mmCIF file of C-alpha atoms and ligand atoms in Angstrom:
data_model
loop_
_atom_site.group_PDB
_atom_site.id
_atom_site.type_symbol
_atom_site.label_atom_id
_atom_site.label_comp_id
_atom_site.label_asym_id
_atom_site.label_seq_id
_atom_site.Cartn_x
_atom_site.Cartn_y
_atom_site.Cartn_z
ATOM 1 C CA MET A 1100 -172.355 1.867 -16.332
ATOM 2 C CA ARG A 1101 -171.555 2.548 -12.662
ATOM 3 C CA LYS A 1102 -167.970 2.647 -11.498
ATOM 4 C CA ILE A 1103 -166.847 -0.460 -9.608
ATOM 5 C CA VAL A 1104 -165.397 0.600 -6.251
ATOM 6 C CA THR A 1105 -163.852 -2.012 -3.960
ATOM 7 C CA ILE A 1106 -163.893 -1.476 -0.196
ATOM 8 C CA GLU A 1107 -160.095 -1.090 -0.235
ATOM 9 C CA ARG A 1108 -160.355 1.691 -2.838
ATOM 10 C CA PHE A 1109 -163.157 3.423 -0.950
ATOM 11 C CA ILE A 1110 -161.358 3.336 2.403
ATOM 12 C CA LEU A 1111 -158.124 4.629 0.846
ATOM 13 C CA ASP A 1112 -159.904 7.419 -1.047
ATOM 14 C CA ASN A 1113 -161.587 8.542 2.159
ATOM 15 C CA GLN A 1114 -158.642 8.433 4.568
ATOM 16 C CA PRO A 1115 -157.250 11.837 5.559
ATOM 17 C CA ALA A 1116 -154.010 12.848 3.813
ATOM 18 C CA HIS A 1117 -152.027 12.742 7.094
ATOM 19 C CA ALA A 1118 -153.291 9.242 8.062
ATOM 20 C CA ARG A 1119 -150.637 6.646 8.965
ATOM 21 C CA GLY A 1120 -152.754 3.873 7.547
ATOM 22 C CA ASP A 1121 -153.355 2.018 10.839
ATOM 23 C CA PHE A 1122 -157.038 2.706 10.876
ATOM 24 C CA THR A 1123 -157.426 1.928 7.176
ATOM 25 C CA ASN A 1124 -155.643 -1.373 7.680
ATOM 26 C CA LEU A 1125 -157.780 -2.201 10.714
ATOM 27 C CA LEU A 1126 -160.871 -1.861 8.517
ATOM 28 C CA TYR A 1127 -159.227 -4.203 5.989
ATOM 29 C CA ASP A 1128 -158.576 -6.713 8.785
ATOM 30 C CA ILE A 1129 -162.257 -6.625 9.702
ATOM 31 C CA ALA A 1130 -163.293 -7.003 6.058
ATOM 32 C CA LEU A 1131 -161.031 -10.052 5.802
ATOM 33 C CA ALA A 1132 -162.507 -11.559 8.977
ATOM 34 C CA ALA A 1133 -165.947 -10.942 7.454
ATOM 35 C CA LYS A 1134 -165.017 -12.938 4.361
ATOM 36 C CA VAL A 1135 -163.706 -15.849 6.428
ATOM 37 C CA ILE A 1136 -166.839 -15.906 8.620
ATOM 38 C CA ALA A 1137 -169.126 -15.527 5.576
ATOM 39 C CA HIS A 1138 -167.397 -18.507 3.967
ATOM 40 C CA GLN A 1139 -168.063 -20.632 7.063
ATOM 41 C CA THR A 1140 -171.660 -19.477 7.505
ATOM 42 C CA THR A 1141 -172.526 -20.526 3.955
ATOM 43 C CA ARG A 1142 -171.008 -23.951 4.696
ATOM 44 C CA ALA A 1143 -172.773 -24.256 8.042
ATOM 45 C CA GLY A 1144 -175.159 -26.919 6.781
ATOM 46 C CA LEU A 1145 -172.402 -28.847 5.039
ATOM 47 C CA VAL A 1146 -169.696 -29.269 7.616
ATOM 48 C CA ASP A 1147 -170.456 -30.575 11.042
ATOM 49 C CA ILE A 1148 -170.404 -27.154 12.652
ATOM 50 C CA LEU A 1149 -174.001 -26.884 13.792
ATOM 51 C CA GLY A 1150 -175.259 -27.588 17.278
ATOM 52 C CA ARG A 1151 -174.139 -26.384 20.615
ATOM 53 C CA ALA A 1152 -170.495 -26.234 21.570
ATOM 54 C CA GLY A 1153 -171.447 -27.210 25.082
ATOM 55 C CA SER A 1154 -170.009 -24.075 26.676
ATOM 56 C CA VAL A 1155 -172.000 -21.228 28.181
ATOM 57 C CA ASN A 1156 -170.929 -17.602 27.693
ATOM 58 C CA ILE A 1157 -170.854 -14.787 30.252
ATOM 59 C CA GLN A 1158 -174.455 -13.867 29.429
ATOM 60 C CA GLY A 1159 -175.514 -17.354 30.564
ATOM 61 C CA GLU A 1160 -176.425 -18.288 27.009
ATOM 62 C CA GLN A 1161 -175.424 -21.424 25.123
ATOM 63 C CA GLN A 1162 -172.664 -20.729 22.615
ATOM 64 C CA MET A 1163 -173.027 -22.151 19.141
ATOM 65 C CA LYS A 1164 -169.923 -23.452 17.466
ATOM 66 C CA LEU A 1165 -170.037 -20.734 14.860
ATOM 67 C CA ASP A 1166 -169.969 -18.067 17.628
ATOM 68 C CA VAL A 1167 -166.749 -19.507 18.918
ATOM 69 C CA PHE A 1168 -165.334 -19.723 15.413
ATOM 70 C CA ALA A 1169 -166.256 -16.104 14.547
ATOM 71 C CA ASP A 1170 -164.855 -14.843 17.849
ATOM 72 C CA ASP A 1171 -161.595 -16.671 17.247
ATOM 73 C CA VAL A 1172 -161.210 -15.497 13.635
ATOM 74 C CA ILE A 1173 -161.594 -11.829 14.560
ATOM 75 C CA PHE A 1174 -159.191 -12.190 17.486
ATOM 76 C CA ARG A 1175 -156.540 -14.035 15.476
ATOM 77 C CA LEU A 1176 -156.681 -11.615 12.547
ATOM 78 C CA CYS A 1177 -156.312 -8.579 14.808
ATOM 79 C CA ASP A 1178 -154.108 -9.474 17.807
ATOM 80 C CA HIS A 1179 -150.679 -9.242 16.160
ATOM 81 C CA THR A 1180 -151.046 -6.321 13.760
ATOM 82 C CA GLY A 1181 -149.797 -3.558 16.053
ATOM 83 C CA ARG A 1182 -152.944 -1.559 15.382
ATOM 84 C CA LEU A 1183 -154.862 -2.355 18.587
ATOM 85 C CA CYS A 1184 -154.222 -1.758 22.279
ATOM 86 C CA VAL A 1185 -157.048 -4.007 23.509
ATOM 87 C CA MET A 1186 -160.174 -5.863 22.347
ATOM 88 C CA ALA A 1187 -163.459 -6.939 23.947
ATOM 89 C CA SER A 1188 -165.904 -9.538 22.653
ATOM 90 C CA GLU A 1189 -169.477 -10.334 23.645
ATOM 91 C CA GLU A 1190 -168.386 -13.958 23.958
ATOM 92 C CA ARG A 1191 -165.638 -13.302 26.535
ATOM 93 C CA GLU A 1192 -165.994 -12.235 30.133
ATOM 94 C CA ASP A 1193 -162.968 -9.928 30.347
ATOM 95 C CA ILE A 1194 -161.086 -7.597 28.038
ATOM 96 C CA ILE A 1195 -158.774 -9.301 25.551
ATOM 97 C CA PRO A 1196 -155.269 -7.910 26.027
ATOM 98 C CA ILE A 1197 -152.855 -7.750 23.106
ATOM 99 C CA PRO A 1198 -150.243 -10.466 23.788
ATOM 100 C CA GLN A 1199 -146.957 -9.055 25.158
ATOM 101 C CA GLU A 1200 -144.935 -10.385 22.224
ATOM 102 C CA PHE A 1201 -146.771 -8.068 19.830
ATOM 103 C CA SER A 1202 -146.496 -4.295 19.686
ATOM 104 C CA LYS A 1203 -149.561 -2.348 20.717
ATOM 105 C CA GLY A 1204 -151.463 0.178 18.644
ATOM 106 C CA ARG A 1205 -153.753 3.140 19.119
ATOM 107 C CA TYR A 1206 -157.181 1.606 18.619
ATOM 108 C CA VAL A 1207 -159.694 -0.437 20.607
ATOM 109 C CA LEU A 1208 -161.855 -3.086 18.895
ATOM 110 C CA VAL A 1209 -165.126 -4.163 20.519
ATOM 111 C CA TYR A 1210 -167.253 -6.796 18.779
ATOM 112 C CA ASP A 1211 -170.260 -9.084 18.792
ATOM 113 C CA PRO A 1212 -168.757 -11.872 16.679
ATOM 114 C CA LEU A 1213 -172.042 -13.499 15.770
ATOM 115 C CA ASP A 1214 -175.316 -11.764 16.414
ATOM 116 C CA GLY A 1215 -178.596 -13.637 16.130
ATOM 117 C CA SER A 1216 -176.897 -16.917 16.879
ATOM 118 C CA SER A 1217 -180.154 -18.699 17.712
ATOM 119 C CA ASN A 1218 -180.885 -18.361 13.973
ATOM 120 C CA ILE A 1219 -177.755 -20.208 12.794
ATOM 121 C CA ASP A 1220 -179.161 -23.701 12.615
ATOM 122 C CA VAL A 1221 -182.430 -22.628 10.986
ATOM 123 C CA ASN A 1222 -180.642 -20.912 8.076
ATOM 124 C CA VAL A 1223 -181.801 -17.380 8.904
ATOM 125 C CA SER A 1224 -179.631 -14.252 8.517
ATOM 126 C CA ILE A 1225 -177.032 -13.528 11.184
ATOM 127 C CA GLY A 1226 -174.407 -10.829 11.582
ATOM 128 C CA THR A 1227 -171.236 -9.424 13.153
ATOM 129 C CA ILE A 1228 -171.136 -5.984 14.823
ATOM 130 C CA PHE A 1229 -167.927 -4.015 15.420
ATOM 131 C CA SER A 1230 -166.922 -0.792 17.149
ATOM 132 C CA ILE A 1231 -163.616 1.061 17.011
ATOM 133 C CA TYR A 1232 -162.506 3.549 19.683
ATOM 134 C CA ARG A 1233 -159.253 5.385 20.240
ATOM 135 C CA CYS A 1234 -157.096 4.168 23.138
ATOM 136 C CA ARG A 1235 -157.593 6.697 25.958
ATOM 137 C CA GLU A 1236 -153.935 6.851 26.859
ATOM 138 C CA TRP A 1237 -150.937 6.169 24.684
ATOM 139 C CA GLU A 1238 -148.497 5.036 27.415
ATOM 140 C CA THR A 1239 -150.228 1.958 28.792
ATOM 141 C CA ARG A 1240 -151.333 -1.288 27.211
ATOM 142 C CA GLY A 1241 -155.086 -1.418 26.801
ATOM 143 C CA ARG A 1242 -157.193 -1.421 29.943
ATOM 144 C CA LEU A 1243 -160.854 -1.890 30.775
ATOM 145 C CA GLU A 1244 -161.344 1.910 30.702
ATOM 146 C CA ASP A 1245 -160.325 1.944 27.056
ATOM 147 C CA CYS A 1246 -163.272 -0.316 26.242
ATOM 148 C CA LEU A 1247 -165.749 1.540 28.444
ATOM 149 C CA GLN A 1248 -166.285 4.564 26.205
ATOM 150 C CA LYS A 1249 -169.562 6.072 25.171
ATOM 151 C CA GLY A 1250 -170.961 5.714 21.666
ATOM 152 C CA ARG A 1251 -170.443 9.412 21.025
ATOM 153 C CA ASP A 1252 -166.670 8.739 21.132
ATOM 154 C CA LEU A 1253 -166.708 6.005 18.476
ATOM 155 C CA VAL A 1254 -164.185 6.447 15.688
ATOM 156 C CA ALA A 1255 -166.064 3.955 13.523
ATOM 157 C CA ALA A 1256 -168.710 1.273 13.755
ATOM 158 C CA GLY A 1257 -170.300 -1.190 11.407
ATOM 159 C CA TYR A 1258 -171.769 -4.602 10.854
ATOM 160 C CA ILE A 1259 -171.584 -7.514 8.474
ATOM 161 C CA LEU A 1260 -174.845 -9.158 7.499
ATOM 162 C CA TYR A 1261 -174.678 -12.781 6.363
ATOM 163 C CA GLY A 1262 -177.954 -12.833 4.450
ATOM 164 C CA SER A 1263 -179.028 -13.636 0.895
ATOM 165 C CA SER A 1264 -175.762 -11.871 0.137
ATOM 166 C CA THR A 1265 -173.011 -10.788 2.527
ATOM 167 C CA MET A 1266 -172.905 -7.058 3.173
ATOM 168 C CA LEU A 1267 -170.518 -4.884 5.145
ATOM 169 C CA VAL A 1268 -171.981 -1.562 6.277
ATOM 170 C CA TYR A 1269 -169.868 0.962 8.174
ATOM 171 C CA SER A 1270 -169.395 4.581 9.117
ATOM 172 C CA THR A 1271 -166.406 6.599 10.237
ATOM 173 C CA GLY A 1272 -168.627 9.562 11.040
ATOM 174 C CA ALA A 1273 -168.920 10.678 7.427
ATOM 175 C CA GLY A 1274 -172.081 8.916 6.311
ATOM 176 C CA VAL A 1275 -173.004 5.246 6.179
ATOM 177 C CA HIS A 1276 -171.773 3.126 3.293
ATOM 178 C CA GLY A 1277 -172.688 -0.422 2.308
ATOM 179 C CA PHE A 1278 -170.645 -2.971 0.361
ATOM 180 C CA THR A 1279 -171.798 -6.294 -1.053
ATOM 181 C CA LEU A 1280 -169.436 -9.261 -1.212
ATOM 182 C CA ASP A 1281 -168.886 -10.705 -4.664
ATOM 183 C CA PRO A 1282 -168.160 -14.280 -3.583
ATOM 184 C CA ASP A 1283 -166.532 -15.215 -6.887
ATOM 185 C CA VAL A 1284 -163.778 -12.609 -6.710
ATOM 186 C CA GLY A 1285 -163.801 -12.293 -2.911
ATOM 187 C CA GLU A 1286 -164.181 -8.508 -2.887
ATOM 188 C CA PHE A 1287 -166.623 -6.210 -1.133
ATOM 189 C CA LEU A 1288 -167.968 -3.788 -3.776
ATOM 190 C CA LEU A 1289 -169.633 -0.460 -3.006
ATOM 191 C CA SER A 1290 -173.358 -1.056 -3.520
ATOM 192 C CA HIS A 1291 -175.072 1.367 -1.098
ATOM 193 C CA PRO A 1292 -173.218 4.702 -0.840
ATOM 194 C CA ASP A 1293 -174.494 7.361 1.609
ATOM 195 C CA ILE A 1294 -177.370 5.419 3.140
ATOM 196 C CA MET A 1295 -180.074 7.635 4.669
ATOM 197 C CA ILE A 1296 -183.014 6.126 6.533
ATOM 198 C CA PRO A 1297 -186.045 6.878 4.310
ATOM 199 C CA GLU A 1298 -189.306 8.643 5.138
ATOM 200 C CA PRO A 1299 -192.033 7.648 5.484
ATOM 201 C CA PRO A 1300 -191.061 4.603 7.573
ATOM 202 C CA ARG A 1301 -192.521 1.221 6.622
ATOM 203 C CA TYR A 1302 -191.881 -1.164 9.514
ATOM 204 C CA TYR A 1303 -191.829 -1.664 13.246
ATOM 205 C CA SER A 1304 -189.928 -4.577 14.765
ATOM 206 C CA VAL A 1305 -190.428 -5.989 18.235
ATOM 207 C CA ASN A 1306 -190.922 -9.354 19.905
ATOM 208 C CA HIS A 1307 -194.661 -9.126 20.593
ATOM 209 C CA SER A 1308 -194.774 -12.127 22.870
ATOM 210 C CA TYR A 1309 -193.391 -9.889 25.651
ATOM 211 C CA PHE A 1310 -196.311 -7.413 25.406
ATOM 212 C CA GLY A 1311 -197.618 -8.318 28.864
ATOM 213 C CA ARG A 1312 -194.249 -7.572 30.464
ATOM 214 C CA TRP A 1313 -193.812 -4.048 29.077
ATOM 215 C CA THR A 1314 -194.544 -0.808 30.878
ATOM 216 C CA THR A 1315 -197.748 1.094 30.068
ATOM 217 C CA GLY A 1316 -195.804 3.644 28.010
ATOM 218 C CA VAL A 1317 -194.273 0.959 25.779
ATOM 219 C CA GLN A 1318 -197.586 -0.888 25.389
ATOM 220 C CA LYS A 1319 -199.324 2.327 24.356
ATOM 221 C CA TYR A 1320 -196.487 3.172 21.968
ATOM 222 C CA VAL A 1321 -196.729 -0.201 20.206
ATOM 223 C CA ARG A 1322 -200.506 0.218 19.847
ATOM 224 C CA TRP A 1323 -199.830 3.679 18.387
ATOM 225 C CA LEU A 1324 -197.462 2.074 15.829
ATOM 226 C CA GLN A 1325 -200.270 -0.319 14.961
ATOM 227 C CA GLY A 1326 -202.618 2.580 14.264
ATOM 228 C CA LEU A 1327 -204.853 1.718 17.253
ATOM 229 C CA ASP A 1328 -206.199 3.803 20.174
ATOM 230 C CA ASP A 1329 -206.706 7.183 18.466
ATOM 231 C CA SER A 1330 -203.348 6.829 16.774
ATOM 232 C CA ASP A 1331 -202.715 9.636 14.289
ATOM 233 C CA VAL A 1332 -200.659 7.422 11.943
ATOM 234 C CA SER A 1333 -201.566 4.679 9.526
ATOM 235 C CA PRO A 1334 -200.365 1.334 10.864
ATOM 236 C CA LEU A 1335 -196.808 0.250 10.127
ATOM 237 C CA SER A 1336 -196.195 -3.324 9.008
ATOM 238 C CA GLU A 1337 -194.504 -5.586 11.505
ATOM 239 C CA ARG A 1338 -191.274 -7.430 10.676
ATOM 240 C CA TYR A 1339 -189.197 -9.319 13.250
ATOM 241 C CA ILE A 1340 -186.375 -11.714 12.417
ATOM 242 C CA GLY A 1341 -184.778 -12.073 15.844
ATOM 243 C CA SER A 1342 -181.328 -11.202 14.477
ATOM 244 C CA LEU A 1343 -180.670 -7.609 15.433
ATOM 245 C CA VAL A 1344 -178.320 -6.934 12.516
ATOM 246 C CA ALA A 1345 -180.859 -8.190 9.992
ATOM 247 C CA ASP A 1346 -183.778 -6.336 11.599
ATOM 248 C CA PHE A 1347 -181.703 -3.155 11.817
ATOM 249 C CA HIS A 1348 -180.477 -3.418 8.226
ATOM 250 C CA ARG A 1349 -183.971 -3.854 6.786
ATOM 251 C CA ASN A 1350 -185.287 -0.879 8.738
ATOM 252 C CA LEU A 1351 -182.266 1.231 7.747
ATOM 253 C CA LEU A 1352 -183.018 0.644 4.068
ATOM 254 C CA ARG A 1353 -186.831 0.816 4.249
ATOM 255 C CA GLY A 1354 -187.457 3.057 7.259
ATOM 256 C CA GLY A 1355 -188.895 1.960 10.569
ATOM 257 C CA VAL A 1356 -188.216 1.373 14.238
ATOM 258 C CA PHE A 1357 -186.728 -1.595 16.093
ATOM 259 C CA LEU A 1358 -187.345 -1.851 19.812
ATOM 260 C CA TYR A 1359 -186.176 -4.137 22.581
ATOM 261 C CA PRO A 1360 -187.666 -2.419 25.625
ATOM 262 C CA ALA A 1361 -187.258 -3.017 29.326
ATOM 263 C CA GLU A 1362 -189.490 -5.661 30.902
ATOM 264 C CA ALA A 1363 -190.822 -5.981 34.416
ATOM 265 C CA ASN A 1364 -188.327 -8.759 35.186
ATOM 266 C CA LYS A 1365 -185.574 -7.459 32.856
ATOM 267 C CA LEU A 1366 -185.376 -3.737 33.553
ATOM 268 C CA THR A 1367 -182.401 -3.195 31.304
ATOM 269 C CA GLY A 1368 -183.795 -5.107 28.338
ATOM 270 C CA LYS A 1369 -181.648 -7.700 26.601
ATOM 271 C CA LEU A 1370 -179.307 -5.940 24.201
ATOM 272 C CA ARG A 1371 -175.784 -4.999 25.189
ATOM 273 C CA LEU A 1372 -174.758 -1.372 25.206
ATOM 274 C CA LEU A 1373 -171.196 -1.882 23.998
ATOM 275 C CA TYR A 1374 -171.576 -4.683 21.500
ATOM 276 C CA GLU A 1375 -174.976 -3.884 19.982
ATOM 277 C CA ALA A 1376 -176.730 -0.663 20.994
ATOM 278 C CA ALA A 1377 -173.907 1.901 20.759
ATOM 279 C CA PRO A 1378 -172.527 0.861 17.333
ATOM 280 C CA LEU A 1379 -175.983 0.618 15.749
ATOM 281 C CA GLY A 1380 -176.931 3.918 17.410
ATOM 282 C CA PHE A 1381 -173.849 5.526 15.856
ATOM 283 C CA LEU A 1382 -174.777 4.188 12.419
ATOM 284 C CA VAL A 1383 -178.412 5.236 12.616
ATOM 285 C CA GLU A 1384 -177.501 8.802 13.628
ATOM 286 C CA GLN A 1385 -175.126 8.946 10.664
ATOM 287 C CA ALA A 1386 -178.068 7.877 8.479
ATOM 288 C CA GLY A 1387 -180.309 10.634 9.849
ATOM 289 C CA GLY A 1388 -182.086 8.493 12.465
ATOM 290 C CA TYR A 1389 -181.923 8.221 16.248
ATOM 291 C CA ALA A 1390 -181.304 5.633 18.991
ATOM 292 C CA SER A 1391 -182.672 5.981 22.515
ATOM 293 C CA ASP A 1392 -182.990 3.922 25.684
ATOM 294 C CA GLY A 1393 -186.512 5.370 25.902
ATOM 295 C CA ARG A 1394 -185.347 8.353 27.935
ATOM 296 C CA GLY A 1395 -182.371 9.817 26.091
ATOM 297 C CA PRO A 1396 -179.694 9.169 23.475
ATOM 298 C CA ILE A 1397 -177.931 5.800 23.697
ATOM 299 C CA LEU A 1398 -174.751 7.444 22.410
ATOM 300 C CA ASP A 1399 -174.498 9.559 25.597
ATOM 301 C CA ILE A 1400 -174.550 6.623 28.043
ATOM 302 C CA GLU A 1401 -171.210 6.127 29.845
ATOM 303 C CA PRO A 1402 -170.704 2.360 30.115
ATOM 304 C CA VAL A 1403 -169.834 0.986 33.543
ATOM 305 C CA GLY A 1404 -169.447 -2.667 32.600
ATOM 306 C CA LEU A 1405 -168.423 -4.630 29.518
ATOM 307 C CA HIS A 1406 -171.639 -6.631 29.342
ATOM 308 C CA GLN A 1407 -174.096 -3.962 30.480
ATOM 309 C CA ARG A 1408 -177.544 -4.201 28.896
ATOM 310 C CA VAL A 1409 -179.790 -1.359 27.798
ATOM 311 C CA PRO A 1410 -183.358 -0.932 26.505
ATOM 312 C CA MET A 1411 -183.219 0.098 22.846
ATOM 313 C CA PHE A 1412 -185.416 2.046 20.425
ATOM 314 C CA VAL A 1413 -183.718 2.678 17.077
ATOM 315 C CA GLY A 1414 -184.814 3.937 13.680
ATOM 316 C CA ASN A 1415 -186.407 7.024 12.136
ATOM 317 C CA ARG A 1416 -186.020 9.954 14.497
ATOM 318 C CA SER A 1417 -189.735 10.796 14.539
ATOM 319 C CA LEU A 1418 -190.668 7.238 15.601
ATOM 320 C CA VAL A 1419 -188.008 6.993 18.312
ATOM 321 C CA GLU A 1420 -188.900 10.409 19.732
ATOM 322 C CA LYS A 1421 -192.524 9.259 19.856
ATOM 323 C CA ALA A 1422 -191.429 6.299 22.025
ATOM 324 C CA GLU A 1423 -189.680 8.734 24.377
ATOM 325 C CA ALA A 1424 -192.858 10.839 24.517
ATOM 326 C CA PHE A 1425 -195.019 7.846 25.525
ATOM 327 C CA ILE A 1426 -192.487 6.760 28.153
ATOM 328 C CA ARG A 1427 -192.302 10.313 29.542
ATOM 329 C CA GLU A 1428 -196.077 10.600 29.702
ATOM 330 C CA TYR A 1429 -196.983 7.198 31.144
ATOM 331 C CA ASP A 1430 -193.889 5.753 32.847
ATOM 332 C CA MET A 1431 -191.712 8.604 34.046
ATOM 333 C CA ALA A 1432 -194.693 10.636 35.288
ATOM 334 C CA LYS A 1433 -195.766 7.608 37.365
ATOM 335 C CA GLU A 1434 -192.237 7.204 38.808
ATOM 336 C CA GLU A 1435 -192.155 10.862 39.832
ATOM 337 C CA GLY A 1436 -195.693 10.858 41.176
HETATM 338 P P1 AHG B 2300 -176.768 -12.665 20.216
HETATM 339 O O1 AHG B 2300 -177.050 -13.797 19.268
HETATM 340 O O2 AHG B 2300 -175.531 -11.895 19.831
HETATM 341 O O3 AHG B 2300 -176.740 -13.110 21.652
HETATM 342 O O4 AHG B 2300 -177.950 -11.574 20.098
HETATM 343 C C1 AHG B 2300 -179.288 -11.997 20.124
HETATM 344 C C2 AHG B 2300 -180.187 -10.817 20.217
HETATM 345 C C3 AHG B 2300 -180.429 -10.020 18.935
HETATM 346 O O5 AHG B 2300 -179.760 -10.437 17.812
HETATM 347 C C4 AHG B 2300 -181.911 -10.125 18.719
HETATM 348 O O6 AHG B 2300 -182.415 -8.886 18.313
HETATM 349 C C5 AHG B 2300 -182.461 -10.551 20.047
HETATM 350 O O7 AHG B 2300 -181.447 -11.267 20.660
HETATM 351 C C6 AHG B 2300 -183.698 -11.396 19.939
HETATM 352 O O8 AHG B 2300 -184.188 -11.682 21.227
HETATM 353 P P2 AHG B 2300 -185.635 -12.361 21.492
HETATM 354 O O9 AHG B 2300 -185.487 -13.784 21.063
HETATM 355 O O10 AHG B 2300 -185.845 -12.210 22.967
HETATM 356 O O11 AHG B 2300 -186.657 -11.596 20.683
HETATM 357 MN MN1 MN B 2301 -175.925 -9.886 19.516
HETATM 358 MN MN1 MN B 2302 -173.462 -12.666 19.740
#
């Protein structure tokens, strides 16, 4: 029989001896928020929570009610704990300062409260993505600069997947570990220790309807993944859910590549560097994979804005490097010439 390890036990066992416990407790706070959001997502069809809230977020997208709820739960569970100096959420235009009445802490929390929100009212998996950085400077209350840090400087990142079960997957830079929520006892239990992205990869994931808008390099790369045009690989199967967390999670466990490339009228792609690309890039590197914007590592990009978007290729290193090779050969050569 395997040992039963709760997330609390695992985090405590893995914290350094000199730790003050702030970081450990911040991870607990996130796990608690995950349970509250998971509870609501499973009730989404029961309570009158579906449909549009009527407000539009900074990305110009309609917010679902559950987005607003998830955003609020994370904020309210983390604002008063004394562990954070500032937060930023995909659903809010500006940084979220820690209210003056509460003491400030050493960490920065950046989150996408509900990813894949267009899938909420069709009962398809959705997720939450979180990133934790260290506050750049101890003296001041959190500032924008504290949120604008590159993925390489992450202290931890992870996601919660609200799927056929609820899973929390995270890394503090010492491997990637997955926990499954036992809804009866309300505990996350270690189910996937030391996740490594497997070889050979099985899947590629992309929204094919944009094929005509991609650059030549990306088009040729996708045809290569399909085993066409003198491709030297057998075709990968295609899987695309339209919820990044769910697509990423499947490919992490089965091997594969997810891409959301630039388009002619959307040069930066759709995904956000801070809330989506950097944390998932951090996780995939910890699992032996790689994340690129098509030209270089996503983790090395210095953010200049909270809601900055970036093209993304993420998965097995060999597949992502192949994307870079196609882009170098067909797109970058053309730009230089
Ligand atoms: P969000 O719901 O947080 O705004 O993110 C939606 C994203 C991501 O989850 C997914 O991979 C992508 O949108 C799907 O976009 P397309 O519908 O253009 O394929
Ligand atoms: Mn998202
Ligand atoms: Mn979102």
